[in-house]
CSV table of C-alpha atoms in Angstrom, one decimal:
chain,number,residue,atom,x,y,z
A,1,UNK,CA,14.5,16.0,-22.1
A,2,UNK,CA,12.4,12.9,-23.8
A,3,UNK,CA,11.1,12.1,-20.9
A,4,UNK,CA,9.5,9.1,-22.3
A,5,UNK,CA,13.7,7.7,-22.8
A,6,UNK,CA,14.0,8.4,-18.8
A,7,UNK,CA,10.9,6.3,-18.3
A,8,UNK,CA,11.9,3.2,-19.8
A,9,UNK,CA,15.5,3.9,-18.8
A,10,UNK,CA,13.5,4.2,-15.0
A,11,UNK,CA,12.3,0.7,-16.0
A,12,UNK,CA,14.7,-1.0,-17.1
A,13,UNK,CA,16.7,-0.1,-14.3
A,14,UNK,CA,14.7,-1.4,-11.8
A,15,UNK,CA,14.6,2.3,-11.2
A,16,UNK,CA,11.7,3.0,-8.1
A,17,UNK,CA,10.8,6.4,-8.3
A,18,UNK,CA,12.1,9.5,-9.5
A,19,UNK,CA,11.5,13.6,-8.4
A,20,UNK,CA,12.6,16.3,-11.1
A,21,UNK,CA,12.4,20.1,-9.1
A,22,UNK,CA,14.6,23.0,-10.5
A,23,UNK,CA,18.0,23.3,-9.4
A,24,UNK,CA,18.9,19.9,-9.5
A,25,UNK,CA,19.6,17.2,-11.5
A,26,UNK,CA,16.6,14.6,-11.8
A,27,UNK,CA,17.2,12.4,-8.3
A,28,UNK,CA,16.1,8.2,-8.0
A,29,UNK,CA,15.6,5.7,-5.4
A,30,UNK,CA,16.9,2.8,-6.1
A,31,UNK,CA,16.8,-0.3,-4.2
A,32,UNK,CA,15.2,1.8,-1.8
A,33,UNK,CA,17.7,4.5,-1.8
A,34,UNK,CA,18.1,8.4,-1.9
A,35,UNK,CA,20.6,8.7,-5.2
A,36,UNK,CA,21.3,12.4,-7.6
A,37,UNK,CA,22.1,11.6,-10.6
A,38,UNK,CA,24.2,13.1,-13.0
A,39,UNK,CA,22.3,14.8,-15.0
A,40,UNK,CA,22.2,18.5,-15.9
A,41,UNK,CA,20.2,20.5,-13.3
A,42,UNK,CA,16.3,20.6,-14.8
A,43,UNK,CA,15.6,24.2,-15.1
A,44,UNK,CA,12.7,25.7,-14.3
A,45,UNK,CA,10.7,26.3,-18.1
A,46,UNK,CA,12.0,22.2,-18.5
A,47,UNK,CA,9.5,20.9,-15.6
A,48,UNK,CA,6.9,23.5,-16.9
A,49,UNK,CA,7.3,21.7,-20.4
A,50,UNK,CA,7.6,18.0,-19.2
A,51,UNK,CA,4.1,18.2,-16.3
A,52,UNK,CA,2.0,20.5,-19.2
A,53,UNK,CA,2.9,17.5,-21.8
A,54,UNK,CA,1.7,14.4,-19.2
A,55,UNK,CA,-1.4,16.2,-18.1
A,56,UNK,CA,-4.4,16.4,-20.4
A,57,UNK,CA,-7.0,19.2,-20.7
A,58,UNK,CA,-9.2,19.4,-17.6
A,59,UNK,CA,-5.7,17.7,-15.2
A,60,UNK,CA,-4.2,20.7,-16.3
A,61,UNK,CA,-6.9,23.1,-14.8
A,62,UNK,CA,-6.8,21.6,-11.7
A,63,UNK,CA,-3.5,21.9,-11.0
A,64,UNK,CA,-3.7,25.0,-11.8
A,65,UNK,CA,-6.3,25.8,-8.7
A,66,UNK,CA,-5.2,23.5,-6.7
A,67,UNK,CA,-1.8,23.8,-6.9
A,68,UNK,CA,-1.0,19.7,-6.7
A,69,UNK,CA,-2.7,16.8,-8.3
A,70,UNK,CA,-1.7,12.5,-8.4
A,71,UNK,CA,-2.7,11.3,-11.8
A,72,UNK,CA,-1.1,8.6,-13.8
A,73,UNK,CA,1.2,8.5,-16.6
A,74,UNK,CA,1.5,5.1,-19.9
A,75,UNK,CA,4.1,4.0,-21.6
A,76,UNK,CA,2.5,2.1,-24.5
A,77,UNK,CA,4.0,-1.3,-23.5
A,78,UNK,CA,5.9,-0.3,-21.0
A,79,UNK,CA,4.3,0.4,-17.6
A,80,UNK,CA,2.4,3.0,-15.9
A,81,UNK,CA,3.3,5.6,-13.1
A,82,UNK,CA,1.4,7.5,-10.6
A,83,UNK,CA,2.1,10.7,-11.0
A,84,UNK,CA,2.2,13.7,-8.5
A,85,UNK,CA,2.6,17.4,-9.8
A,86,UNK,CA,3.2,20.0,-7.4
A,87,UNK,CA,4.8,23.3,-6.0
A,88,UNK,CA,7.8,23.7,-4.1
A,89,UNK,CA,9.8,27.6,-4.1
A,90,UNK,CA,7.4,28.9,-6.9
A,91,UNK,CA,7.4,26.5,-9.4
A,92,UNK,CA,7.1,23.5,-10.5
A,93,UNK,CA,9.2,19.9,-9.1
A,94,UNK,CA,7.7,15.9,-10.8
A,95,UNK,CA,7.2,13.0,-8.3
A,96,UNK,CA,7.1,9.4,-9.9
A,97,UNK,CA,6.6,6.2,-9.1
A,98,UNK,CA,6.5,3.2,-11.9
A,99,UNK,CA,4.1,1.2,-11.4
A,100,UNK,CA,4.2,-2.5,-13.4
A,101,UNK,CA,2.1,-3.4,-16.3
A,102,UNK,CA,1.8,-6.7,-15.2
A,103,UNK,CA,0.5,-7.8,-12.4
A,104,UNK,CA,2.1,-10.1,-10.0
A,105,UNK,CA,1.0,-13.0,-7.3
A,106,UNK,CA,1.3,-13.8,-4.2
A,107,UNK,CA,4.5,-16.2,-4.7
A,108,UNK,CA,5.3,-14.3,-7.0
A,109,UNK,CA,5.2,-10.8,-4.9
A,110,UNK,CA,7.3,-12.9,-2.0
A,111,UNK,CA,4.4,-12.1,-0.1
A,112,UNK,CA,2.0,-14.3,2.4
A,113,UNK,CA,0.1,-16.3,-0.2
A,114,UNK,CA,-2.3,-19.0,2.5
A,115,UNK,CA,-3.1,-15.7,4.5
A,116,UNK,CA,-4.1,-13.7,1.9
A,117,UNK,CA,-5.6,-16.4,-0.1
A,118,UNK,CA,-8.2,-17.0,3.3
A,119,UNK,CA,-8.8,-13.2,2.9
A,120,UNK,CA,-9.7,-13.3,0.0
A,121,UNK,CA,-11.8,-15.8,0.1
A,122,UNK,CA,-14.1,-13.7,3.2
A,123,UNK,CA,-17.8,-13.2,1.3
A,124,UNK,CA,-17.6,-9.8,3.7
A,125,UNK,CA,-15.6,-7.3,5.9
A,126,UNK,CA,-13.8,-5.5,6.0
A,127,UNK,CA,-9.3,-6.0,4.7
A,128,UNK,CA,-7.2,-3.5,5.3
A,129,UNK,CA,-3.4,-3.8,4.0
A,130,UNK,CA,-1.5,-1.6,5.8
A,131,UNK,CA,2.5,0.1,5.0
A,132,UNK,CA,4.6,3.3,4.8
A,133,UNK,CA,4.2,5.6,2.1
A,134,UNK,CA,6.5,2.9,-0.7
A,135,UNK,CA,6.0,0.4,1.1
A,136,UNK,CA,4.2,-2.3,-1.6
A,137,UNK,CA,0.5,-1.6,-0.4
A,138,UNK,CA,-1.1,-0.8,-4.0
A,139,UNK,CA,0.9,-4.3,-5.5
A,140,UNK,CA,-0.4,-6.0,-2.3
A,141,UNK,CA,-4.1,-4.2,-2.9
A,142,UNK,CA,-3.9,-5.3,-6.4
A,143,UNK,CA,-2.8,-9.0,-6.8
A,144,UNK,CA,-5.9,-10.3,-4.0
A,145,UNK,CA,-8.5,-8.0,-6.2
A,146,UNK,CA,-6.6,-10.0,-9.6
A,147,UNK,CA,-6.7,-13.6,-6.8
A,148,UNK,CA,-10.5,-12.7,-6.6
A,149,UNK,CA,-11.2,-11.7,-9.7
A,150,UNK,CA,-10.0,-14.8,-11.1
A,151,UNK,CA,-12.0,-16.9,-8.9
A,152,UNK,CA,-14.5,-15.6,-7.6
A,153,UNK,CA,-18.1,-14.6,-9.8
A,154,UNK,CA,-18.6,-11.0,-8.0
A,155,UNK,CA,-19.4,-7.0,-8.6
A,156,UNK,CA,-16.5,-5.1,-7.8
A,157,UNK,CA,-16.0,-1.9,-7.4
A,158,UNK,CA,-12.5,0.2,-7.2
A,159,UNK,CA,-12.1,4.2,-6.6
A,160,UNK,CA,-8.9,5.4,-6.4
A,161,UNK,CA,-6.9,8.3,-7.1
A,162,UNK,CA,-5.5,8.3,-9.4
A,163,UNK,CA,-6.0,3.9,-10.9
A,164,UNK,CA,-3.0,2.0,-10.6
A,165,UNK,CA,-3.4,-0.8,-12.1
A,166,UNK,CA,-6.2,-1.8,-14.9
A,167,UNK,CA,-8.1,-4.9,-14.5
A,168,UNK,CA,-9.8,-6.6,-16.8
A,169,UNK,CA,-12.8,-9.1,-16.0
A,170,UNK,CA,-12.1,-13.1,-15.7
A,171,UNK,CA,-15.3,-14.3,-13.5
A,172,UNK,CA,-16.1,-10.8,-11.9
A,173,UNK,CA,-16.6,-8.0,-12.9
A,174,UNK,CA,-14.9,-5.3,-12.9
A,175,UNK,CA,-15.6,-1.4,-12.7
A,176,UNK,CA,-12.2,1.0,-12.3
A,177,UNK,CA,-13.8,4.4,-10.6
A,178,UNK,CA,-11.0,7.2,-10.6
A,179,UNK,CA,-10.8,10.8,-8.7
A,180,UNK,CA,-11.2,13.5,-11.6
A,181,UNK,CA,-12.0,11.0,-13.8
A,182,UNK,CA,-14.7,9.1,-13.8
A,183,UNK,CA,-16.2,11.3,-10.2
A,184,UNK,CA,-15.7,13.7,-8.7
A,185,UNK,CA,-14.7,12.8,-5.4
A,186,UNK,CA,-14.0,11.0,-2.5
A,187,UNK,CA,-17.0,11.5,-1.5
A,188,UNK,CA,-19.6,11.9,-4.0
A,189,UNK,CA,-18.3,8.2,-5.1
A,190,UNK,CA,-18.3,6.5,-1.7
A,191,UNK,CA,-22.1,7.7,-1.4
A,192,UNK,CA,-23.1,5.9,-4.3
A,193,UNK,CA,-21.2,2.8,-4.6
A,194,UNK,CA,-23.4,1.0,-2.4
A,195,UNK,CA,-26.4,1.6,-5.1
A,196,UNK,CA,-24.1,-0.1,-8.1
A,197,UNK,CA,-25.4,-3.3,-7.3
A,198,UNK,CA,-20.9,-4.2,-5.6
A,199,UNK,CA,-20.9,-7.7,-3.6
A,200,UNK,CA,-16.4,-6.2,-3.3
A,201,UNK,CA,-15.9,-2.5,-3.0
A,202,UNK,CA,-12.4,-1.2,-3.0
A,203,UNK,CA,-10.8,2.0,-1.5
A,204,UNK,CA,-7.4,3.0,-3.8
A,205,UNK,CA,-6.9,4.6,-0.2
A,206,UNK,CA,-8.8,5.1,3.8
A,207,UNK,CA,-7.9,8.6,4.4
A,208,UNK,CA,-9.6,10.6,6.4
A,209,UNK,CA,-13.5,10.0,8.7
A,210,UNK,CA,-15.5,9.4,5.0
A,211,UNK,CA,-13.6,7.1,3.5
A,212,UNK,CA,-12.7,4.8,6.6
A,213,UNK,CA,-17.1,5.3,7.7
A,214,UNK,CA,-17.8,4.1,4.8
A,215,UNK,CA,-15.8,1.4,4.3
A,216,UNK,CA,-17.2,0.3,8.1
A,217,UNK,CA,-20.6,1.0,6.3
A,218,UNK,CA,-20.3,-0.6,3.6
A,219,UNK,CA,-18.7,-3.5,5.2
A,220,UNK,CA,-21.4,-3.6,7.5
A,221,UNK,CA,-23.8,-3.8,5.3
A,222,UNK,CA,-23.0,-7.2,3.5
A,223,UNK,CA,-20.1,-6.8,1.0
A,224,UNK,CA,-16.2,-7.5,1.3
A,225,UNK,CA,-13.6,-3.9,1.8
A,226,UNK,CA,-10.8,-4.2,0.6
A,227,UNK,CA,-8.3,-0.9,1.3
A,228,UNK,CA,-4.9,0.1,1.7
A,229,UNK,CA,-3.9,2.9,5.1
A,230,UNK,CA,-1.0,4.5,6.2
A,231,UNK,CA,0.3,3.2,9.1
A,232,UNK,CA,2.9,1.5,10.6
A,233,UNK,CA,1.4,-2.4,11.8
A,234,UNK,CA,-1.3,-3.5,12.3
A,235,UNK,CA,-1.7,-2.4,15.8
A,236,UNK,CA,-1.2,1.6,14.1
A,237,UNK,CA,-3.8,0.8,12.5
A,238,UNK,CA,-6.6,-0.4,15.0
A,239,UNK,CA,-5.9,3.1,16.9
A,240,UNK,CA,-5.8,4.9,13.4
A,241,UNK,CA,-9.8,3.7,12.4
A,242,UNK,CA,-10.4,5.2,15.6
A,243,UNK,CA,-8.6,8.2,16.1
A,244,UNK,CA,-10.6,9.6,13.0
A,245,UNK,CA,-14.1,9.3,15.4
A,246,UNK,CA,-15.5,12.2,16.9
A,247,UNK,CA,-14.7,11.4,20.6
A,248,UNK,CA,-18.1,10.3,21.3
A,249,UNK,CA,-18.2,7.9,18.6
A,250,UNK,CA,-15.3,6.4,19.6
A,251,UNK,CA,-16.7,4.1,21.1
A,252,UNK,CA,-19.5,2.8,18.9
A,253,UNK,CA,-16.7,3.0,16.0
A,254,UNK,CA,-14.9,0.6,18.4
A,255,UNK,CA,-17.7,-2.2,17.8
A,256,UNK,CA,-18.9,-1.3,14.3
A,257,UNK,CA,-15.0,-2.8,13.1
A,258,UNK,CA,-14.7,-5.3,16.5
A,259,UNK,CA,-17.6,-6.9,14.1
A,260,UNK,CA,-16.6,-6.5,10.5
A,261,UNK,CA,-12.1,-6.7,10.4
A,262,UNK,CA,-11.1,-9.9,8.8
A,263,UNK,CA,-7.9,-8.7,9.0
A,264,UNK,CA,-5.2,-7.1,8.7
A,265,UNK,CA,-2.0,-6.9,7.1
A,266,UNK,CA,1.3,-4.2,7.4
A,267,UNK,CA,4.4,-4.6,5.5
A,268,UNK,CA,7.4,-3.3,4.4
A,269,UNK,CA,9.8,-3.7,1.8
A,270,UNK,CA,13.7,-4.5,3.5
A,271,UNK,CA,17.2,-3.7,1.1
A,272,UNK,CA,17.7,-8.2,0.1
A,273,UNK,CA,21.9,-9.4,1.0
A,274,UNK,CA,22.6,-9.9,-2.7
A,275,UNK,CA,21.4,-5.4,-2.6
A,276,UNK,CA,20.0,-6.7,-6.1
A,277,UNK,CA,16.1,-6.8,-4.5
A,278,UNK,CA,13.9,-6.2,-1.7
A,279,UNK,CA,11.7,-8.8,0.1
A,280,UNK,CA,8.3,-7.9,2.0
A,281,UNK,CA,8.4,-8.3,5.8
A,282,UNK,CA,4.7,-8.8,6.2
A,283,UNK,CA,2.2,-8.3,10.1
A,284,UNK,CA,-0.3,-10.4,9.7
A,285,UNK,CA,-3.9,-9.9,12.4
A,286,UNK,CA,-6.6,-11.6,12.0
A,287,UNK,CA,-9.8,-10.5,13.8
A,288,UNK,CA,-10.0,-13.7,16.0
A,289,UNK,CA,-12.8,-13.7,19.0
A,290,UNK,CA,-10.3,-12.7,20.9
A,291,UNK,CA,-8.8,-10.0,18.9
A,292,UNK,CA,-12.4,-8.5,18.7
A,293,UNK,CA,-12.2,-8.3,22.3
A,294,UNK,CA,-9.4,-6.8,23.0
A,295,UNK,CA,-9.9,-3.9,20.8
A,296,UNK,CA,-13.5,-3.4,22.1
A,297,UNK,CA,-12.1,-3.4,25.3
A,298,UNK,CA,-9.3,-0.7,24.0
A,299,UNK,CA,-6.4,-3.3,24.7
A,300,UNK,CA,-4.6,-3.0,21.9
A,301,UNK,CA,-1.3,-2.9,23.1
A,302,UNK,CA,-2.0,-6.1,23.9
A,303,UNK,CA,-3.3,-7.2,19.8
A,304,UNK,CA,1.2,-8.0,19.8
A,305,UNK,CA,1.0,-10.6,21.6
A,306,UNK,CA,-2.0,-11.9,20.4
A,307,UNK,CA,-0.4,-11.6,16.8
A,308,UNK,CA,3.6,-13.4,18.1
A,309,UNK,CA,1.1,-16.7,19.8
A,310,UNK,CA,-1.7,-16.6,17.1
A,311,UNK,CA,0.2,-19.1,14.2
A,312,UNK,CA,-2.5,-21.3,14.0
A,313,UNK,CA,-4.8,-18.5,13.0
A,314,UNK,CA,-1.4,-17.4,10.4
A,315,UNK,CA,-1.0,-14.7,12.3
A,316,UNK,CA,2.6,-12.9,13.2
A,317,UNK,CA,4.3,-10.3,13.9
A,318,UNK,CA,6.9,-8.5,11.7
A,319,UNK,CA,9.2,-9.7,14.3
A,320,UNK,CA,8.6,-13.1,13.4
A,321,UNK,CA,8.9,-12.5,9.5
A,322,UNK,CA,11.8,-10.7,9.7
A,323,UNK,CA,13.4,-13.5,11.7
A,324,UNK,CA,12.4,-15.5,9.4
A,325,UNK,CA,14.0,-14.1,6.2
A,326,UNK,CA,17.0,-13.1,8.6
A,327,UNK,CA,17.3,-17.0,8.8
A,328,UNK,CA,16.2,-18.0,5.2
A,329,UNK,CA,20.0,-15.3,4.5
A,330,UNK,CA,17.5,-13.9,2.5
A,331,UNK,CA,18.2,-10.2,4.7
A,332,UNK,CA,21.3,-9.1,6.4
A,333,UNK,CA,21.7,-8.4,10.0
A,334,UNK,CA,21.6,-4.4,10.6
A,335,UNK,CA,18.5,-4.7,8.2
A,336,UNK,CA,16.3,-7.1,10.3
A,337,UNK,CA,17.3,-4.4,12.4
A,338,UNK,CA,16.1,-2.0,11.2
A,339,UNK,CA,13.3,-2.5,10.1
A,340,UNK,CA,12.4,-4.6,13.2
A,341,UNK,CA,9.2,-2.9,15.5
A,342,UNK,CA,11.6,-3.6,18.1
A,343,UNK,CA,15.2,-3.9,17.9
A,344,UNK,CA,16.3,-4.5,21.1
A,345,UNK,CA,13.8,-7.5,21.2
A,346,UNK,CA,15.1,-8.7,17.5
A,347,UNK,CA,19.1,-7.9,18.5
A,348,UNK,CA,19.0,-11.3,21.2
A,349,UNK,CA,16.9,-13.2,19.5
A,350,UNK,CA,18.6,-12.6,15.9
A,351,UNK,CA,22.3,-13.1,17.3
A,352,UNK,CA,21.4,-16.1,18.9
A,353,UNK,CA,20.6,-17.4,15.5
A,354,UNK,CA,24.2,-16.4,14.8
A,355,UNK,CA,25.9,-17.5,17.8
A,356,UNK,CA,23.9,-20.8,17.2
A,357,UNK,CA,24.8,-21.4,13.4
A,358,UNK,CA,28.8,-20.3,14.7
A,359,UNK,CA,28.2,-23.1,17.3
A,360,UNK,CA,26.9,-25.9,14.1
A,361,UNK,CA,30.2,-24.5,11.9
């Protein structure tokens, strides 16, 4: 099996992910759906050959010690791929995700342009992109980074595992640091990043106490910090950050977070009604004085109402976003309900729209 040829086919047909494991044919994800292909079952030896061909010597060494590894793999003039190699049932397995070479604009990605531009213009503070695996967090983060690069004269330092999108200097100077290649660990990179004179610090993923606390500290000291975080919505993001701290530090963590938070943009990818593409539903929380007060007072559940009524500040909930996508004819009733945070409430609103449309015909 020639891996590069298979990856070319993957890009041409719009496949987002491909999985290899011994004893099964390649399994793909297309428009969010997992599909088993008609290829022959892959042998243990074939997967091992593919994996070791994609890794360099240093990566092979790390994999043999850790039994799992994230890295990026490029096919010239085609795309980059985020690769995770791991072991299951004693044999090597691979998961690959397509990372396009081109960094698209907010408008091209169907993202809420006005609020993202507003956040990119913040001179300091913490901005988080939230979502589950495969929600497009990294794509949005890099679109924001590209906007900053094109419009501001900043020194930007990124810490990524792995680097997915390559950036070149435009108005800004960008240094992209990859875990394993350019720095030994997130901990090391975060320890020294503030000595590198950054205006903007980009953390590929806030995944633990160390990265969360380092990001907040960087924002407190006058830097703009952008990061992704693996959560389902804006409110859970607040709780996840606070819960990362030991119990005795959580009150102080609330104060710190309330002081530095500029905004959280959460997203979920929805299948479009055409059956061929996907579009993000979004949720936006802005660090207004009222939002900061709710964070300080540990009233995070009240943040939903703040977002719902915060249109003046460009805030909105997932359900408001889904309602808009449905109203525009971009997603189906079923898809809106499936992606909703409050499906029963949204169902009532959607049925009201459907009834109104029927009366107008």
